[in-house]
Tab-separated table of C-alpha atoms in Angstrom:
chain	number	residue	atom	x	y	z
A	1	MET	CA	0.019	0.049	0.033
A	2	ASN	CA	1.469	3.383	-1.009
A	3	ALA	CA	-0.626	5.790	1.108
A	4	TRP	CA	-0.288	9.584	1.235
A	5	ALA	CA	-1.947	12.158	3.598
A	6	VAL	CA	-3.387	15.522	2.696
A	7	VAL	CA	-3.549	17.782	5.829
A	8	VAL	CA	-5.995	20.781	5.398
A	9	ALA	CA	-4.829	23.718	7.433
A	10	ALA	CA	-5.958	26.611	5.096
A	11	GLY	CA	-8.841	27.944	6.969
A	12	GLN	CA	-8.853	30.754	9.438
A	13	GLY	CA	-10.893	29.081	12.181
A	14	ALA	CA	-13.066	32.237	12.718
A	15	ARG	CA	-15.419	30.462	15.178
A	16	SER	CA	-12.654	29.721	17.620
A	17	GLY	CA	-12.627	33.126	19.251
A	18	LEU	CA	-8.884	33.267	18.950
A	19	ALA	CA	-6.836	36.160	18.038
A	20	GLU	CA	-4.899	34.101	15.563
A	21	ASN	CA	-5.271	31.080	13.259
A	22	LYS	CA	-6.292	28.205	15.533
A	23	ILE	CA	-3.524	25.882	14.019
A	24	PHE	CA	-1.071	27.734	16.152
A	25	PHE	CA	-2.950	27.245	19.361
A	26	MET	CA	-0.509	25.558	21.803
A	27	ILE	CA	-1.497	22.116	23.367
A	28	ASP	CA	0.939	20.834	26.078
A	29	GLY	CA	3.658	23.159	24.734
A	30	VAL	CA	3.297	22.396	21.059
A	31	SER	CA	1.122	23.856	18.376
A	32	MET	CA	-2.028	22.137	17.246
A	33	LEU	CA	-0.730	21.804	13.790
A	34	SER	CA	2.455	19.989	14.987
A	35	ARG	CA	0.408	17.684	17.226
A	36	THR	CA	-1.748	16.635	14.235
A	37	LEU	CA	1.335	15.986	12.097
A	38	MET	CA	2.972	13.914	14.734
A	39	ALA	CA	-0.291	11.913	15.262
A	40	LEU	CA	-0.442	11.138	11.487
A	41	HIS	CA	3.155	10.251	11.433
A	42	ALA	CA	3.356	7.973	14.503
A	43	PRO	CA	1.900	4.803	12.938
A	44	GLY	CA	4.501	4.841	10.150
A	45	VAL	CA	1.923	4.127	7.402
A	46	PHE	CA	2.168	7.190	5.155
A	47	LYS	CA	4.783	7.468	2.364
A	48	GLY	CA	4.344	11.223	2.487
A	49	ILE	CA	2.289	14.241	3.929
A	50	VAL	CA	1.127	17.161	1.968
A	51	LEU	CA	0.309	20.194	4.098
A	52	VAL	CA	-2.290	22.773	2.756
A	53	VAL	CA	-1.996	26.149	4.398
A	54	ALA	CA	-3.180	29.790	3.750
A	55	GLU	CA	-0.630	31.649	1.736
A	56	GLY	CA	-0.448	34.386	4.482
A	57	ASP	CA	0.272	31.903	7.097
A	58	ALA	CA	2.981	30.042	5.139
A	59	ASP	CA	6.034	31.687	6.640
A	60	ARG	CA	4.843	31.332	10.128
A	61	VAL	CA	3.909	27.676	9.577
A	62	ARG	CA	7.419	26.949	8.283
A	63	ASP	CA	8.951	28.730	11.295
A	64	THR	CA	6.722	26.940	13.641
A	65	LEU	CA	7.348	23.499	12.394
A	66	GLU	CA	11.167	24.073	12.413
A	67	GLU	CA	11.095	25.375	16.011
A	68	GLU	CA	8.984	22.381	17.198
A	69	GLY	CA	11.157	19.790	15.172
A	70	THR	CA	8.228	18.707	12.996
A	71	ASP	CA	9.183	20.175	9.588
A	72	ALA	CA	10.692	16.864	8.574
A	73	LEU	CA	7.276	15.185	8.823
A	74	VAL	CA	5.980	17.243	5.910
A	75	ASP	CA	7.029	16.456	2.370
A	76	ARG	CA	5.316	19.362	0.643
A	77	ILE	CA	3.520	22.590	1.524
A	78	VAL	CA	1.063	24.139	-0.791
A	79	TYR	CA	-1.362	27.155	-0.579
A	80	GLY	CA	-5.122	26.541	-0.147
A	81	GLY	CA	-7.971	27.807	-2.302
A	82	ALA	CA	-11.084	29.797	-1.694
A	83	THR	CA	-12.967	26.743	-0.325
A	84	ARG	CA	-12.143	23.727	1.592
A	85	GLN	CA	-12.861	21.582	-1.472
A	86	ALA	CA	-10.404	23.836	-3.537
A	87	SER	CA	-7.807	23.517	-0.825
A	88	VAL	CA	-8.121	19.715	-0.869
A	89	ALA	CA	-7.846	19.717	-4.647
A	90	ARG	CA	-4.550	21.606	-4.467
A	91	GLY	CA	-3.254	19.228	-1.996
A	92	LEU	CA	-4.116	16.280	-4.243
A	93	SER	CA	-2.256	17.829	-7.049
A	94	ALA	CA	0.928	17.730	-4.785
A	95	VAL	CA	0.556	14.145	-3.911
A	96	ASP	CA	2.972	11.594	-5.580
A	97	MET	CA	1.152	10.226	-8.686
A	98	SER	CA	2.347	6.732	-7.536
A	99	ALA	CA	0.034	6.803	-4.486
A	100	ASP	CA	-2.857	4.346	-4.544
A	101	ILE	CA	-4.541	5.592	-1.417
A	102	ILE	CA	-4.953	9.280	-0.182
A	103	ALA	CA	-6.211	10.135	3.218
A	104	VAL	CA	-7.643	13.602	3.898
A	105	HIS	CA	-7.379	14.999	7.348
A	106	ASP	CA	-8.268	18.310	9.001
A	107	ALA	CA	-5.431	19.936	10.913
A	108	ALA	CA	-7.922	20.850	13.601
A	109	ARG	CA	-8.177	17.246	14.735
A	110	PRO	CA	-4.893	16.693	16.630
A	111	PHE	CA	-6.158	13.779	18.725
A	112	VAL	CA	-6.554	11.187	15.936
A	113	THR	CA	-5.143	7.728	16.916
A	114	PRO	CA	-3.097	5.143	15.158
A	115	GLU	CA	-6.119	2.806	15.282
A	116	ILE	CA	-8.353	5.230	13.417
A	117	ILE	CA	-5.578	5.948	10.720
A	118	ARG	CA	-5.172	2.088	10.303
A	119	ALA	CA	-8.893	1.510	10.117
A	120	VAL	CA	-9.637	4.167	7.335
A	121	LEU	CA	-6.659	2.984	5.255
A	122	ALA	CA	-7.849	-0.644	5.671
A	123	GLY	CA	-11.293	0.481	4.431
A	124	ALA	CA	-9.891	2.209	1.489
A	125	GLU	CA	-7.731	-0.695	0.503
A	126	ASP	CA	-10.563	-3.152	0.695
A	127	THR	CA	-13.383	-1.125	-0.858
A	128	GLY	CA	-11.944	2.120	-2.189
A	129	SER	CA	-13.079	4.211	0.705
A	130	GLY	CA	-12.676	4.311	4.518
A	131	VAL	CA	-14.402	7.113	6.574
A	132	ILE	CA	-14.161	7.148	10.321
A	133	SER	CA	-17.669	7.426	12.149
A	134	THR	CA	-19.307	7.376	15.483
A	135	PRO	CA	-22.835	6.262	16.434
A	136	MET	CA	-25.153	9.147	17.407
A	137	THR	CA	-25.830	9.354	21.089
A	138	ASP	CA	-28.101	12.391	21.290
A	139	THR	CA	-31.853	12.237	20.354
A	140	ILE	CA	-32.074	13.956	16.805
A	141	LYS	CA	-35.019	16.191	16.024
A	142	GLN	CA	-35.830	17.286	12.472
A	143	LEU	CA	-37.405	20.758	12.166
A	144	ASP	CA	-39.664	21.138	8.997
A	145	ALA	CA	-40.207	24.493	7.176
A	146	ASP	CA	-43.650	24.955	8.921
A	147	GLY	CA	-42.127	24.540	12.409
A	148	THR	CA	-43.142	20.822	12.820
A	149	VAL	CA	-40.716	18.717	14.736
A	150	HIS	CA	-40.071	14.990	14.160
A	151	THR	CA	-37.839	12.633	16.093
A	152	VAL	CA	-35.336	10.818	13.773
A	153	ASP	CA	-34.368	7.356	14.344
A	154	ARG	CA	-30.668	7.538	15.456
A	155	ASP	CA	-30.044	3.905	15.110
A	156	GLY	CA	-29.252	4.498	11.403
A	157	LEU	CA	-27.234	7.742	11.820
A	158	ARG	CA	-23.514	8.163	12.000
A	159	ALA	CA	-21.430	11.276	12.625
A	160	VAL	CA	-18.284	11.272	10.363
A	161	GLN	CA	-14.790	12.721	10.931
A	162	THR	CA	-11.516	12.835	9.316
A	163	PRO	CA	-9.250	11.256	8.292
A	164	GLN	CA	-11.146	9.903	5.310
A	165	ALA	CA	-9.176	7.577	2.933
A	166	PHE	CA	-9.933	6.826	-0.721
A	167	ASP	CA	-8.617	5.122	-3.847
A	168	ALA	CA	-6.326	7.965	-5.115
A	169	LYS	CA	-7.364	7.720	-8.767
A	170	LYS	CA	-11.133	7.928	-7.961
A	171	LEU	CA	-10.654	10.711	-5.415
A	172	ARG	CA	-8.852	12.886	-8.054
A	173	LEU	CA	-11.482	12.150	-10.662
A	174	TYR	CA	-14.277	13.057	-8.430
A	175	HIS	CA	-12.662	16.309	-7.451
A	176	GLU	CA	-12.175	17.129	-11.084
A	177	ARG	CA	-15.873	16.306	-11.988
A	178	ALA	CA	-17.186	18.338	-8.966
A	179	ALA	CA	-15.190	21.452	-10.074
A	180	LEU	CA	-16.493	21.199	-13.695
A	181	GLU	CA	-20.121	20.950	-12.419
A	182	GLY	CA	-19.778	23.541	-9.755
A	183	PHE	CA	-20.667	21.059	-7.008
A	184	GLN	CA	-19.549	21.818	-3.478
A	185	ALA	CA	-19.199	19.022	-1.010
A	186	THR	CA	-18.739	19.383	2.801
A	187	ASP	CA	-16.241	16.644	2.776
A	188	GLU	CA	-14.684	13.981	0.348
A	189	ALA	CA	-17.231	11.304	1.485
A	190	MET	CA	-20.021	13.456	0.017
A	191	LEU	CA	-18.057	13.501	-3.324
A	192	PHE	CA	-17.997	9.684	-3.287
A	193	GLU	CA	-21.564	9.436	-2.306
A	194	ARG	CA	-22.463	11.628	-5.363
A	195	TYR	CA	-20.295	9.839	-7.948
A	196	GLU	CA	-19.760	6.372	-6.413
A	197	GLY	CA	-22.969	5.900	-4.749
A	198	THR	CA	-21.763	5.094	-1.189
A	199	VAL	CA	-18.681	5.012	1.104
A	200	THR	CA	-17.516	2.617	3.648
A	201	LEU	CA	-17.970	3.833	7.301
A	202	VAL	CA	-15.479	2.384	9.727
A	203	GLN	CA	-15.183	2.537	13.583
A	204	ALA	CA	-12.089	2.479	15.679
A	205	PRO	CA	-10.931	3.200	19.336
A	206	GLY	CA	-10.469	6.751	20.107
A	207	ALA	CA	-12.915	8.279	17.690
A	208	GLU	CA	-14.895	9.739	20.498
A	209	ARG	CA	-12.095	11.863	21.230
A	210	ASN	CA	-11.164	12.777	17.681
A	211	LYS	CA	-13.098	15.931	17.819
A	212	LYS	CA	-12.525	18.819	15.568
A	213	MET	CA	-11.305	21.973	17.556
A	214	THR	CA	-13.791	24.585	16.482
A	215	VAL	CA	-15.516	26.920	19.097
A	216	PRO	CA	-14.006	28.581	22.141
A	217	ALA	CA	-14.988	25.872	24.617
A	218	ASP	CA	-12.879	23.332	22.684
A	219	PHE	CA	-9.759	25.589	23.076
A	220	ALA	CA	-10.541	26.508	26.826
A	221	ALA	CA	-10.573	22.837	27.569
A	222	ASN	CA	-7.072	22.375	26.214
A	223	ALA	CA	-5.610	25.571	27.417
A	224	ALA	CA	-4.304	24.345	30.771
A	225	PRO	CA	-4.403	20.604	30.848
A	226	GLN	CA	-3.745	18.782	34.207
A	227	ILE	CA	-0.280	17.187	33.955
A	228	HIS	CA	0.575	14.165	36.126
A	229	THR	CA	4.216	13.096	36.303
A	230	GLY	CA	5.706	9.754	37.422
A	231	ILE	CA	9.205	8.513	37.908
A	232	GLY	CA	10.742	4.945	37.304
A	233	TYR	CA	13.940	3.234	38.186
A	234	ASP	CA	15.168	-0.313	37.433
A	235	ALA	CA	18.541	-2.207	37.334
A	236	HIS	CA	19.556	-5.652	36.027
A	237	ARG	CA	22.737	-7.694	36.365
A	238	LEU	CA	25.007	-8.251	33.328
A	239	VAL	CA	25.478	-11.982	32.601
A	240	GLU	CA	26.886	-14.029	29.796
A	241	GLY	CA	24.643	-15.827	27.389
A	242	ARG	CA	22.030	-13.155	27.232
A	243	ARG	CA	21.196	-10.495	24.485
A	244	LEU	CA	21.522	-6.872	25.587
A	245	ILE	CA	18.122	-5.256	24.671
A	246	LEU	CA	17.562	-1.683	25.441
A	247	CYS	CA	14.355	0.260	24.309
A	248	GLY	CA	13.668	-2.608	21.900
A	249	VAL	CA	17.055	-2.254	20.202
A	250	ASP	CA	19.512	-5.236	20.162
A	251	VAL	CA	22.894	-3.789	21.186
A	252	PRO	CA	25.892	-5.761	20.442
A	253	HIS	CA	27.786	-6.689	23.647
A	254	GLU	CA	29.459	-9.791	25.132
A	255	LYS	CA	26.948	-9.800	27.970
A	256	GLY	CA	23.183	-9.175	28.301
A	257	LEU	CA	20.758	-8.254	31.191
A	258	ASP	CA	19.529	-11.043	33.301
A	259	GLY	CA	15.808	-11.184	34.014
A	260	HIS	CA	12.408	-13.106	33.593
A	261	SER	CA	11.559	-11.024	30.419
A	262	ASP	CA	14.146	-9.686	27.986
A	263	ALA	CA	15.285	-7.494	30.958
A	264	ASP	CA	15.015	-4.203	28.868
A	265	VAL	CA	15.901	-2.122	31.937
A	266	ALA	CA	15.142	1.194	30.172
A	267	VAL	CA	11.519	0.201	29.188
A	268	HIS	CA	11.011	-1.220	32.629
A	269	ALA	CA	11.849	2.112	34.212
A	270	LEU	CA	9.709	3.848	31.649
A	271	MET	CA	6.647	1.532	32.310
A	272	ASP	CA	6.909	2.296	36.051
A	273	ALA	CA	7.033	6.022	35.420
A	274	LEU	CA	3.953	5.854	33.150
A	275	LEU	CA	2.100	3.660	35.558
A	276	GLY	CA	3.123	5.738	38.565
A	277	ALA	CA	1.858	9.023	36.793
A	278	ALA	CA	-1.564	7.464	36.512
A	279	CYS	CA	-1.585	5.760	40.012
A	280	MET	CA	-1.926	2.375	38.384
A	281	GLY	CA	0.657	0.586	40.386
A	282	ASP	CA	3.903	-0.810	39.014
A	283	ILE	CA	5.265	-3.479	36.599
A	284	GLY	CA	5.497	-6.099	39.300
A	285	GLN	CA	1.795	-5.914	39.758
A	286	HIS	CA	0.833	-6.063	36.208
A	287	PHE	CA	3.571	-8.455	34.947
A	288	PRO	CA	4.716	-10.707	37.769
A	289	ASP	CA	8.214	-12.237	37.292
A	290	ASN	CA	6.821	-15.576	38.397
A	291	ASP	CA	4.274	-15.781	35.590
A	292	PRO	CA	5.421	-18.150	32.749
A	293	LYS	CA	3.572	-16.041	30.094
A	294	TYR	CA	6.092	-13.314	30.502
A	295	LYS	CA	9.106	-15.498	30.289
A	296	GLY	CA	11.453	-13.932	27.742
A	297	ILE	CA	8.771	-11.676	26.419
A	298	SER	CA	9.790	-8.364	24.762
A	299	SER	CA	9.425	-5.416	27.007
A	300	MET	CA	8.148	-3.390	24.037
A	301	LYS	CA	5.104	-5.693	24.017
A	302	LEU	CA	4.548	-4.950	27.731
A	303	LEU	CA	4.900	-1.267	27.072
A	304	GLU	CA	2.083	-1.558	24.450
A	305	HIS	CA	-0.166	-2.964	27.142
A	306	VAL	CA	0.771	-0.123	29.480
A	307	VAL	CA	-0.074	2.449	26.864
A	308	ARG	CA	-3.446	0.753	26.277
A	309	LEU	CA	-4.104	0.823	30.131
A	310	LEU	CA	-3.485	4.468	30.040
A	311	ASP	CA	-5.594	5.187	27.026
A	312	ASP	CA	-8.380	3.173	28.575
A	313	GLY	CA	-8.201	5.219	31.758
A	314	GLY	CA	-8.491	8.449	29.751
A	315	TRP	CA	-4.827	9.455	29.702
A	316	ARG	CA	-2.488	10.588	26.960
A	317	ILE	CA	1.305	10.677	27.052
A	318	VAL	CA	2.738	14.160	26.803
A	319	ASN	CA	6.488	13.413	27.105
A	320	VAL	CA	8.922	10.888	28.430
A	321	ASP	CA	12.669	11.036	29.278
A	322	ILE	CA	14.957	8.119	30.074
A	323	VAL	CA	18.635	8.094	31.174
A	324	ILE	CA	20.526	4.821	30.831
A	325	VAL	CA	23.522	4.210	33.142
A	326	ALA	CA	26.050	1.888	31.710
A	327	GLN	CA	29.957	1.897	31.732
A	328	ARG	CA	29.916	-0.268	28.494
A	329	PRO	CA	28.976	-0.536	25.722
A	330	LYS	CA	28.840	2.993	24.300
A	331	LEU	CA	25.247	3.488	23.534
A	332	ARG	CA	25.413	6.757	21.405
A	333	PRO	CA	25.163	4.865	18.018
A	334	TYR	CA	21.854	3.291	19.224
A	335	ILE	CA	20.077	6.271	20.727
A	336	ASP	CA	18.206	7.323	17.499
A	337	ALA	CA	16.778	3.784	17.090
A	338	MET	CA	15.793	3.577	20.712
A	339	GLN	CA	13.956	6.920	20.580
A	340	ALA	CA	12.229	5.941	17.315
A	341	ASN	CA	10.924	2.757	18.895
A	342	LEU	CA	9.542	4.537	21.888
A	343	ARG	CA	7.979	7.332	19.731
A	344	ALA	CA	6.155	4.814	17.720
A	345	ALA	CA	4.946	2.930	20.711
A	346	LEU	CA	3.854	5.967	22.715
A	347	ASN	CA	2.411	7.967	19.753
A	348	THR	CA	4.478	11.053	20.689
A	349	GLN	CA	7.522	12.740	19.232
A	350	PHE	CA	8.517	13.817	22.738
A	351	ALA	CA	10.460	10.650	23.790
A	352	SER	CA	14.075	11.235	24.795
A	353	VAL	CA	16.720	8.653	25.579
A	354	LYS	CA	20.161	9.593	27.044
A	355	ALA	CA	23.039	7.515	28.227
A	356	THR	CA	25.844	8.181	30.826
A	357	THR	CA	28.547	6.374	32.636
A	358	THR	CA	29.459	6.639	36.375
A	359	GLU	CA	33.232	7.150	35.784
A	360	ARG	CA	33.678	3.490	36.861
A	361	MET	CA	31.937	4.029	40.292
A	362	GLY	CA	29.233	1.725	41.499
A	363	PHE	CA	27.879	-1.567	40.043
A	364	GLU	CA	27.372	0.262	36.728
A	365	GLY	CA	30.910	1.480	36.694
A	366	GLU	CA	32.288	-1.985	37.540
A	367	GLU	CA	30.110	-3.458	34.726
A	368	ILE	CA	28.213	-5.683	37.053
A	369	GLY	CA	24.915	-4.194	35.781
A	370	ILE	CA	23.027	-1.488	34.041
A	371	SER	CA	20.382	0.819	35.553
A	372	ALA	CA	17.793	3.218	34.030
A	373	GLN	CA	15.732	6.078	35.414
A	374	ALA	CA	12.750	7.499	33.699
A	375	VAL	CA	10.330	10.458	34.044
A	376	ALA	CA	7.008	10.586	32.234
A	377	SER	CA	4.272	13.198	31.987
A	378	ILE	CA	0.706	12.335	31.092
A	379	ALA	CA	-2.548	14.482	30.677
A	380	ARG	CA	-6.253	13.701	30.444
A	381	HIS	CA	-7.746	12.977	27.087
A	382	CYS	CA	-9.872	15.804	25.793
């Protein structure tokens, strides 16, 4: 699958009540635009991302992405048109012609999850379209022209969001046809309904939080999130006959860490920090070292479970920082791979890994073992 994403950020967000374009609104110290780009990039499924911005915002967009370290996530920036549909069409023109699937996403939906992204792409791959949707929970009333009110059966109703993914050739074709006919759609699904007849609606975890930031209340709820912080520490003995695994990376060394699992000391410290921040206990409670099912298991698998626990508890990860203490081997060549593993698993670009020695003091300095410390910050989902 060769999938690309078009991110629409060309509107001004007039309903937000903000003094500036809402894409620059800061959430946990980073712009909403960067958060959206990081969320799309996290699953590693897109070959490229095209960003559509208002021409007047282009310089600030480039400066913001560079300052926040997210400029590398965007392959191309193009200017939007007079309408959303025109802006998407310009984005489509910048997508590589080899793409077979294109997903369109609103920059104002920064809380999209990897599960949502994978679900819409799977729908597009199977049927030519994949549109994330949620069941209606409110009672819906229809108001007629004469003032008569009718209750609508909500069982057959769905609210749709972005991202919406489609067969690339058809999406381009339907945009061209709509432009020729002067037809304006509210989203790409409406174009497919007009020219294809129907679309495939999909559901995925996290859709209830994938709301579009639109009105002042949406921004007020995210202006000052409650941050919880946890710390974690772990240490394991170095022994012969074991692989040395740190943050999921196999580090060449004559010894490895001893333990019931793969003994990934850095991930163990991280899991304790995350669980502590959410008051969910520690890894010994969740993964007992006398349980055979955890024998030799990858700690990255255990980390995935911890991330799900946090998500189910209404938490999202803001940032994490780990320091690994080891006299040998030198870990600098492997830090980038460690950080990449954690960022993918945690769905955040703010995962830092550092390494240090103890100048040959203590059990780390004597190469008896390796330790790690971690700090993690989490916040409530919106």
